[in-house]
mmCIF file of C-alpha atoms in Angstrom:
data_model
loop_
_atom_site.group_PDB
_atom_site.id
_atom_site.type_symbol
_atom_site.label_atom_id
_atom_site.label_comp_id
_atom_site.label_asym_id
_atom_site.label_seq_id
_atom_site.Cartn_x
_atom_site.Cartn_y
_atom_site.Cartn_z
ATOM 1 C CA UNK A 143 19.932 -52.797 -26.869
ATOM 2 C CA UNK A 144 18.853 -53.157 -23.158
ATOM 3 C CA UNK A 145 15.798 -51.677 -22.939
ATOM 4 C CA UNK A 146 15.641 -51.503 -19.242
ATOM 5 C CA UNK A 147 16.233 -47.572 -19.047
ATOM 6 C CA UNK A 148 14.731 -44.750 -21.147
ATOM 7 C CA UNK A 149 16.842 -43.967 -24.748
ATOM 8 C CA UNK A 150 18.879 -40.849 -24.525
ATOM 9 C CA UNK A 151 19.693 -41.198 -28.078
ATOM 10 C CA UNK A 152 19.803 -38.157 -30.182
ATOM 11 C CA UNK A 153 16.723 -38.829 -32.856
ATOM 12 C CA UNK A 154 18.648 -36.023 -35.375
ATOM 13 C CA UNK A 155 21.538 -38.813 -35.628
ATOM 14 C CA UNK A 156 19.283 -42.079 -36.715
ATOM 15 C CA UNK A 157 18.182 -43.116 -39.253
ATOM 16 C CA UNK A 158 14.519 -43.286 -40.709
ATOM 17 C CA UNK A 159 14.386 -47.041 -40.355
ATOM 18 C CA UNK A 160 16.180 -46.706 -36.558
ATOM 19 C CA UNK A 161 14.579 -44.047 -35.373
ATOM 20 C CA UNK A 162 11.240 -46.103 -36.444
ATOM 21 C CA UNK A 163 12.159 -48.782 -34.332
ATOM 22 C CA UNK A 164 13.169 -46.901 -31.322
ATOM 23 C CA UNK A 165 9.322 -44.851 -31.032
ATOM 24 C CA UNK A 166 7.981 -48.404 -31.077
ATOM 25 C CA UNK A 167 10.390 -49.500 -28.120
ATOM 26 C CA UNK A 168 9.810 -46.381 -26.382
ATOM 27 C CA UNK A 169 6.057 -46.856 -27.378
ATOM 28 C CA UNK A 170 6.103 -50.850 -25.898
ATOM 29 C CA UNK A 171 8.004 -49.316 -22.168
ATOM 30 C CA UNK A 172 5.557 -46.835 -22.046
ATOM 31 C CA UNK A 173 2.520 -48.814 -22.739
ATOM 32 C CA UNK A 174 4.160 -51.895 -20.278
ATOM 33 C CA UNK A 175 5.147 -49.087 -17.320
ATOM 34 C CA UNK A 176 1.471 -47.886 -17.250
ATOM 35 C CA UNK A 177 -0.342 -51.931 -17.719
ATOM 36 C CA UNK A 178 2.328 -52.806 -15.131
ATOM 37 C CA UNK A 179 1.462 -56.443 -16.173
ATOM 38 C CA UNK A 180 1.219 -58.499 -19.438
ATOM 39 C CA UNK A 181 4.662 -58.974 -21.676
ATOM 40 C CA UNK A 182 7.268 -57.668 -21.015
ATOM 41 C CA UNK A 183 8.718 -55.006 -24.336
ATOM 42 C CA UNK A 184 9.988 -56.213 -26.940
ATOM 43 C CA UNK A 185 14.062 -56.270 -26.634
ATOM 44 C CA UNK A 186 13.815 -55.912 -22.462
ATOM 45 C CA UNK A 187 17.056 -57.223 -21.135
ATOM 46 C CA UNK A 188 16.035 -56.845 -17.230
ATOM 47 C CA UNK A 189 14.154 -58.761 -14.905
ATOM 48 C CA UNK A 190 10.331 -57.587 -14.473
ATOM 49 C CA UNK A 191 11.516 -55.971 -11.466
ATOM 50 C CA UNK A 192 12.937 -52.991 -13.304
ATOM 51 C CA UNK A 193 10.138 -52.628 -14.999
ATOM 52 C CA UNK A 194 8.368 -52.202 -11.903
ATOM 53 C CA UNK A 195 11.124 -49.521 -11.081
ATOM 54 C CA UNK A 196 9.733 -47.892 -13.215
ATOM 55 C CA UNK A 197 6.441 -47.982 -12.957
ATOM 56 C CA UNK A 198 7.131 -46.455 -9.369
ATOM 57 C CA UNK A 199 9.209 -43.384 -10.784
ATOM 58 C CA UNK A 200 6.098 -42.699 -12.992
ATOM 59 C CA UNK A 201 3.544 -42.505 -10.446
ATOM 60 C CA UNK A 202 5.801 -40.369 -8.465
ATOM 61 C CA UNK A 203 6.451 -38.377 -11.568
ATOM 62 C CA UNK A 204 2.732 -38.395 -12.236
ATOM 63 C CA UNK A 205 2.280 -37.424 -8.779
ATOM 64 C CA UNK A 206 4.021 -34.479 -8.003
ATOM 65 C CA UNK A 207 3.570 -33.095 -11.714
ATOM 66 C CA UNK A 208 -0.726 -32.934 -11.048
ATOM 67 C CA UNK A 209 -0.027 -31.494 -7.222
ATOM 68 C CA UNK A 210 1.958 -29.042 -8.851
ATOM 69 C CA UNK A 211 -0.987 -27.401 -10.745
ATOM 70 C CA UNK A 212 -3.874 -28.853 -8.060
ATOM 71 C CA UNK A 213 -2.509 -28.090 -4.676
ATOM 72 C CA UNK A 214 -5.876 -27.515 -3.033
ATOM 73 C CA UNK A 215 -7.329 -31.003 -4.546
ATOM 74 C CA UNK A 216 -4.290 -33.210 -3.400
ATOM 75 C CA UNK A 217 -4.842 -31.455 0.035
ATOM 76 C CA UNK A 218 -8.300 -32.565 -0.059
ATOM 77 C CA UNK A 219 -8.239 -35.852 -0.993
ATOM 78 C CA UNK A 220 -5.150 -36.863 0.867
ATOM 79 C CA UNK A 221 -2.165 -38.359 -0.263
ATOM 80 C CA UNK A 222 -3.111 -42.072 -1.072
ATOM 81 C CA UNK A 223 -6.384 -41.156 -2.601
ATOM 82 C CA UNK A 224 -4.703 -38.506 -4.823
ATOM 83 C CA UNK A 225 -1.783 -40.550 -5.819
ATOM 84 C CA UNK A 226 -4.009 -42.790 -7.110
ATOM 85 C CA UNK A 227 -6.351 -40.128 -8.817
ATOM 86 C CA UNK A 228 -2.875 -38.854 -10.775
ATOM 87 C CA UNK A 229 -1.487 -42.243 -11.581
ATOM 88 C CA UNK A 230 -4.720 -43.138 -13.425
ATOM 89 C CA UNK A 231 -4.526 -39.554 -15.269
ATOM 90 C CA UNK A 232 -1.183 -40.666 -15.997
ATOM 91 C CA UNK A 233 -2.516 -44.094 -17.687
ATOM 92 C CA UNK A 234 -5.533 -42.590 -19.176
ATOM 93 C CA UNK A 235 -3.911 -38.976 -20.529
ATOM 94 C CA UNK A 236 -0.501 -39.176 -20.554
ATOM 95 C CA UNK A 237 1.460 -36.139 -21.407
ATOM 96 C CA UNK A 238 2.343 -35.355 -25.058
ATOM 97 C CA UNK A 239 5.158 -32.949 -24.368
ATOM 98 C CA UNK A 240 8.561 -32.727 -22.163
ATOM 99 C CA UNK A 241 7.471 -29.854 -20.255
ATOM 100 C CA UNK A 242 4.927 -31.656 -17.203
ATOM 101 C CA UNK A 243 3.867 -28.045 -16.397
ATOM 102 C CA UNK A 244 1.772 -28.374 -19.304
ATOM 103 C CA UNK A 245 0.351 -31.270 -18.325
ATOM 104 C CA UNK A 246 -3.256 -31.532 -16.340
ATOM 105 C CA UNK A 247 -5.850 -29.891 -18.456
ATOM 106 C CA UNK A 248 -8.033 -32.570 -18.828
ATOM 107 C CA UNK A 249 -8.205 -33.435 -15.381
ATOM 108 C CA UNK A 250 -11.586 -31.281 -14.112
ATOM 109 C CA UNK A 251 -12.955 -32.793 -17.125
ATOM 110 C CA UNK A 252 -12.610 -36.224 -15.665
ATOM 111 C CA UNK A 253 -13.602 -35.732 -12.676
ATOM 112 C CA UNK A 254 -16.409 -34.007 -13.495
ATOM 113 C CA UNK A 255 -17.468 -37.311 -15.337
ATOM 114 C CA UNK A 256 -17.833 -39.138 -11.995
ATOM 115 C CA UNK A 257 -21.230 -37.549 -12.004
ATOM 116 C CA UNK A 258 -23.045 -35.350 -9.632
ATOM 117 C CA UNK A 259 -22.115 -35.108 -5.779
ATOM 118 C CA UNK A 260 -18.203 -34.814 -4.700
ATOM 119 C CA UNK A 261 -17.220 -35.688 -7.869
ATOM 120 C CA UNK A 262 -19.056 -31.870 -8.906
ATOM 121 C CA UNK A 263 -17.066 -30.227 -6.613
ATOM 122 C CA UNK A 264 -13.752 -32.122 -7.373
ATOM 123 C CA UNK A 265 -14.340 -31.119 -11.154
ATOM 124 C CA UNK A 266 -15.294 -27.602 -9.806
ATOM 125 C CA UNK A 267 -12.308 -27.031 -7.661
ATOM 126 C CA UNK A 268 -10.103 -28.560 -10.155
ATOM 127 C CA UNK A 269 -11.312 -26.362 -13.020
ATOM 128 C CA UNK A 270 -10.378 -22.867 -10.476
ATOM 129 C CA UNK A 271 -6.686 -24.552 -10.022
ATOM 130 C CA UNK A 272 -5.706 -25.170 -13.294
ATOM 131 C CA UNK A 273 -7.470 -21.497 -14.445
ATOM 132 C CA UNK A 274 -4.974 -20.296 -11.692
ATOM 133 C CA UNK A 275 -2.115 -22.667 -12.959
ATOM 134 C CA UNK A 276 -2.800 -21.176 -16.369
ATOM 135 C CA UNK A 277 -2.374 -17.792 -15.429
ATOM 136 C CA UNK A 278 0.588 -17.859 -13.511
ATOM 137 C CA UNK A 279 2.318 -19.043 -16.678
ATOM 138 C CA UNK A 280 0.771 -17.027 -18.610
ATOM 139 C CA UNK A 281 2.226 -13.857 -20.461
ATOM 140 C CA UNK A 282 2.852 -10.478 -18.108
ATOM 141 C CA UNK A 283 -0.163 -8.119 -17.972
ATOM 142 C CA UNK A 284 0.371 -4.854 -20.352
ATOM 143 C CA UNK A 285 0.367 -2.217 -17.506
ATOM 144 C CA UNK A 286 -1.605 0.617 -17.701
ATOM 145 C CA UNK A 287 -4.834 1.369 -18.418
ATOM 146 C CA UNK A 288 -6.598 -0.390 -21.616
ATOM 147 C CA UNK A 289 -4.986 0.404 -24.874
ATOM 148 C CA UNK A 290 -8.281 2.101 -26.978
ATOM 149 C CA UNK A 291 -9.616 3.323 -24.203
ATOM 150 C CA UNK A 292 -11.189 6.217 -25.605
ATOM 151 C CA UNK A 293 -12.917 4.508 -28.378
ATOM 152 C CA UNK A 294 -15.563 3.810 -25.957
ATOM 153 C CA UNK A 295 -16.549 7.179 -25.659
ATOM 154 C CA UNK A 296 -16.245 8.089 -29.735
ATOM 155 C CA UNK A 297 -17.084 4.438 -31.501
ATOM 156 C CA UNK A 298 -20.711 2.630 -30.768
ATOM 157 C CA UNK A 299 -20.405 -0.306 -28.521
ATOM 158 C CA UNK A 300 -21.077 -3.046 -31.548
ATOM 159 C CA UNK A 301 -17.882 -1.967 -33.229
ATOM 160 C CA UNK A 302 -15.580 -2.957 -30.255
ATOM 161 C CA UNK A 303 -14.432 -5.719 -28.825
ATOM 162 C CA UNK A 304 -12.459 -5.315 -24.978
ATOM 163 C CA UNK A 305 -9.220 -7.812 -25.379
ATOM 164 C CA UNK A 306 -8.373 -9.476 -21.730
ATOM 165 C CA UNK A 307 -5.136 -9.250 -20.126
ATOM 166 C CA UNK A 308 -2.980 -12.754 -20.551
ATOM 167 C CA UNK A 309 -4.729 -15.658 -18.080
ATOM 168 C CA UNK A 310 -7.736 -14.196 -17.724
ATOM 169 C CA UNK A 311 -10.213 -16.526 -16.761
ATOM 170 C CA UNK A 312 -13.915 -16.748 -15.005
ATOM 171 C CA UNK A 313 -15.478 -19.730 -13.943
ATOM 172 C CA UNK A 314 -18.562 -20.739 -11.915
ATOM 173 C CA UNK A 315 -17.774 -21.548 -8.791
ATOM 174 C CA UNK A 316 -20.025 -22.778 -6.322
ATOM 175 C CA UNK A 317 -19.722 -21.471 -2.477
ATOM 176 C CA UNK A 318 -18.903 -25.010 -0.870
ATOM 177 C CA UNK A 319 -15.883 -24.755 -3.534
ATOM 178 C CA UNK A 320 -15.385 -21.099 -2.878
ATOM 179 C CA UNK A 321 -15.041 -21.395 0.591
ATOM 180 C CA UNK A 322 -12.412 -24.622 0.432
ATOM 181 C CA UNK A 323 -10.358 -22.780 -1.986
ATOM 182 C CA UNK A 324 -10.448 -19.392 0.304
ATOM 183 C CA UNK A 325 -9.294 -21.565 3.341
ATOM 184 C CA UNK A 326 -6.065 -23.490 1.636
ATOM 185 C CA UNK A 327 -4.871 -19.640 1.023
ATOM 186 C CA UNK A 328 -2.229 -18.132 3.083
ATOM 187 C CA UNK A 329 -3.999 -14.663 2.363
ATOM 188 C CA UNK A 330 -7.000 -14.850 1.980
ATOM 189 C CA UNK A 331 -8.916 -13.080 -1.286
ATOM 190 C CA UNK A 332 -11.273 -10.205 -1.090
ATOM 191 C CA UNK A 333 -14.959 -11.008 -0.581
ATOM 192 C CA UNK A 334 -14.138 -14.007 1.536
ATOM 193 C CA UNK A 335 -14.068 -12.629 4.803
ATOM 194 C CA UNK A 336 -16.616 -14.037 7.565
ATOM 195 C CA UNK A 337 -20.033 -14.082 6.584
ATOM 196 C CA UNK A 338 -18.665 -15.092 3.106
ATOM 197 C CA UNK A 339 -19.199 -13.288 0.387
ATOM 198 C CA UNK A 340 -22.050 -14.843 -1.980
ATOM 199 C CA UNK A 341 -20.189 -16.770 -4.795
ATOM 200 C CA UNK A 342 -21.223 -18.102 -8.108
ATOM 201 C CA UNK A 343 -18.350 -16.745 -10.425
ATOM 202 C CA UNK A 344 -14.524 -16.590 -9.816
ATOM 203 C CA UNK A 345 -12.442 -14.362 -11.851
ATOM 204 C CA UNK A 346 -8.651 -15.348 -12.093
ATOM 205 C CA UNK A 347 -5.853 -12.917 -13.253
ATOM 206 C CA UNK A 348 -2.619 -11.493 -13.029
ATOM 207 C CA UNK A 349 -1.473 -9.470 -10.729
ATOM 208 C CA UNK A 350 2.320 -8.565 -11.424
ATOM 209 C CA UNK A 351 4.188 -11.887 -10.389
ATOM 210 C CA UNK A 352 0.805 -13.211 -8.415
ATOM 211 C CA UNK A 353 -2.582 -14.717 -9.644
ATOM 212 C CA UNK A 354 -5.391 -13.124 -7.592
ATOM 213 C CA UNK A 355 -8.682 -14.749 -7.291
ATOM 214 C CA UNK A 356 -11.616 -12.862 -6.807
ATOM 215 C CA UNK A 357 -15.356 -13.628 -6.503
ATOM 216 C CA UNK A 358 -17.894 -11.951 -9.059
ATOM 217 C CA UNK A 359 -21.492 -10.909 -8.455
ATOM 218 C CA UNK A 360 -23.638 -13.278 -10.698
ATOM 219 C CA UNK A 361 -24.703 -10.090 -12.848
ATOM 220 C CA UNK A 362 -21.359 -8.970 -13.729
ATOM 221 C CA UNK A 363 -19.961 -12.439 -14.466
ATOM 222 C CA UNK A 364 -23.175 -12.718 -17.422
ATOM 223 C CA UNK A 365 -21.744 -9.799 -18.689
ATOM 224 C CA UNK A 366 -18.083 -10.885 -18.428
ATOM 225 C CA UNK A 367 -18.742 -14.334 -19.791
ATOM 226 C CA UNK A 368 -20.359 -12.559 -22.858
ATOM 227 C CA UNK A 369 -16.861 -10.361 -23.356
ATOM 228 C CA UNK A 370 -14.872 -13.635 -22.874
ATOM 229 C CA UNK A 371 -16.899 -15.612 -25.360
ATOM 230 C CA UNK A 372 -15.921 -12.965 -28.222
ATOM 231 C CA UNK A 373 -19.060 -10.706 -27.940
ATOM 232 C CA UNK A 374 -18.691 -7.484 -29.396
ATOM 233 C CA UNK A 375 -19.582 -4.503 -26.470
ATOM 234 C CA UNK A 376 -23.391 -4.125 -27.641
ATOM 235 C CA UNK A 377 -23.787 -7.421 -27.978
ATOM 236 C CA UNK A 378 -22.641 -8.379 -24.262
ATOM 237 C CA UNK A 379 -24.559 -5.515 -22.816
ATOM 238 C CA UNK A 380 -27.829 -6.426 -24.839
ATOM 239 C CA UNK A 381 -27.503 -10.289 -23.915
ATOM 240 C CA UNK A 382 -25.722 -9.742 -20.371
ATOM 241 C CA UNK A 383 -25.868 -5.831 -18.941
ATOM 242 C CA UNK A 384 -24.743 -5.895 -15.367
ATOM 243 C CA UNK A 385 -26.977 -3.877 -12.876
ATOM 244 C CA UNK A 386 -24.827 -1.354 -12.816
ATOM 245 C CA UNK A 387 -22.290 -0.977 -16.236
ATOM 246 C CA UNK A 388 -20.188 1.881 -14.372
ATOM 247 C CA UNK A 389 -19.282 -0.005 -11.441
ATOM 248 C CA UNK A 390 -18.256 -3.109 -13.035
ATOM 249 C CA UNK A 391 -16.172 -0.513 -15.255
ATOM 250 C CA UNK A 392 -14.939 0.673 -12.327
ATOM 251 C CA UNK A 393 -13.671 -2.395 -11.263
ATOM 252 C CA UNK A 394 -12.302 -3.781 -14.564
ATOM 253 C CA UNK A 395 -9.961 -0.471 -15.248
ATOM 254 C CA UNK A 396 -9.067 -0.812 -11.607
ATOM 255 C CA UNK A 397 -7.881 -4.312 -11.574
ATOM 256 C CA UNK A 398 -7.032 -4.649 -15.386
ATOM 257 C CA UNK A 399 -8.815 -6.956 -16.567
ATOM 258 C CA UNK A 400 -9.143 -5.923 -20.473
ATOM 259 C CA UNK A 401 -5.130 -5.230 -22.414
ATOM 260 C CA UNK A 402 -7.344 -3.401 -24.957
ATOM 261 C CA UNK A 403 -10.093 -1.638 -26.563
ATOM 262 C CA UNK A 404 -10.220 -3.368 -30.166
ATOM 263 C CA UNK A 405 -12.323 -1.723 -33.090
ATOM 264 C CA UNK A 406 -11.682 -5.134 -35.355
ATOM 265 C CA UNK A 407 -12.555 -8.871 -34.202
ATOM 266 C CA UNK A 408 -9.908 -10.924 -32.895
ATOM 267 C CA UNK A 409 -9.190 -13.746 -34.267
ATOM 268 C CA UNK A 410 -9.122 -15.658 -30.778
ATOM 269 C CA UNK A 411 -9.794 -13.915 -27.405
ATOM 270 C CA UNK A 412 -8.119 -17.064 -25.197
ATOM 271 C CA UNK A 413 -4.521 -18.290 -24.638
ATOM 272 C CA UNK A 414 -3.083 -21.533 -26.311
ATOM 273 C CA UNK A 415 -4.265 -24.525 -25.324
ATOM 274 C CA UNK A 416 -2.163 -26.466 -22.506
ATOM 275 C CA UNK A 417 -1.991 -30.118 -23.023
ATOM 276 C CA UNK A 418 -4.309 -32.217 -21.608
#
């Protein structure tokens, strides 16, 4: 078999023993697209030239996949620095499943591993797109105000739990990072007019079809972070109580943050995993 090209075989019609041995060619192209040197795969009919065909579709693949869910970072580092940044992803965390969306998770991660300095803020920034990447695939926000809602007036605040909308995510977010993400936005978000708005905390959700992005004084985002983690109500405002519980109230019911007001512990308060 020429293994020059991908398989488009259909696994459901091989056998055990055949399907065996086509993982382990598909294994030996993969591994030899992202060395780009060394042997060439086992069974490869072509010169090394179409392997290095290949190699180029991947990084393009790779490429556009990662700007896909880090707009703001491939406009920062340009397009030769952050080709390369996505090609080595590529080699180092390939994706595990068809769908490239899904792809990208581990990136902040990685950067954030270059240490302190740029690569803080490239970790930073990265962490904000891919909460906002998250969110605009995640599940539509029940409308309406919290389901519960009046448990918090009849049922002490240990025995409930506030449930957030799908995509829901708050992240520390330093000002430098803030202020770079505020600037690559065709409208900009509230609290980032000029003088900027103070920011420590960004708090990602949906909004209908959209993703809105909105700084968080550092007081409520304690208290937040405590919900997020799985607190129960008591224990979040014992650990965490914002300077003022009725405004950030205010705000939550006004913006929806919270789907619910649980009287039983969930089992998980965050959305599946995306791939790395």
């Amino acid at each position: 078999m020429d293994a020059s090209a991908p398989s488009c075989l259909n696994p459901a019609a091989l056998t055990p023993q055949a399907l065996r041995l086509e993982q382990e060619r598909q294994a030996q192209l993969l591994a030899a697209i992202r060395a780009g040197h060394g042997p060439l795969p086992a069974g490869w009919a072509g010169h090394r030239v179409g392997l290095l065909a290949h190699q180029r579709h991947a990084r393009a693949t790779a490429r556009r996949a990662l700007a896909g869910a880090y707009p703001v970072l491939a406009a920062w580092l340009g397009e030769v620095e952050f080709e390369a940044l996505a090609w080595q992803h590529w080699c180092q965390t390939p994706p595990r499943r068809g769908d490239l969306a899904r792809w990208g998770a581990a990136l902040p991660e990685a950067l954030a591993s270059e240490g302190p300095g740029t690569g803080t803020e490239h970790a930073s920034l990265a962490a904000l797109e891919w909460a906002v990447h998250v969110a605009a695939r995640a599940a539509d926000p029940v409308p309406g105000l919290p389901q519960g809602l009046d448990a918090l007036q009849t049922t002490p605040p240990e025995a409930l739990w506030l449930l957030p909308q799908p995509g829901l995510a708050l992240l520390p977010c330093s000002p430098q990072v803030w202020a770079r993400w505020c600037a690559a936005q065709p409208m900009p978000p509230p609290g980032s007019e000029d003088p900027p708005m103070p920011c420590e905390w960004a708090l990602v959700r949906r909004v209908g079809w959209q993703v809105a992005v909105r700084a968080l004084p550092a007081d409520q985002a304690r208290f937040t972070h405590r919900l997020l983690a799985g607190d129960n109500l008591g224990e979040a405002l014992t650990r965490a109580a914002p300077g003022n519980f009725q405004d950030w109230l205010r705000d939550a019911l006004a913006e929806g943050w919270w789907r619910a007001v649980s009287t039983a512990a969930p089992g998980s308060l965050h959305d599946e995993d995306e791939e790395p």
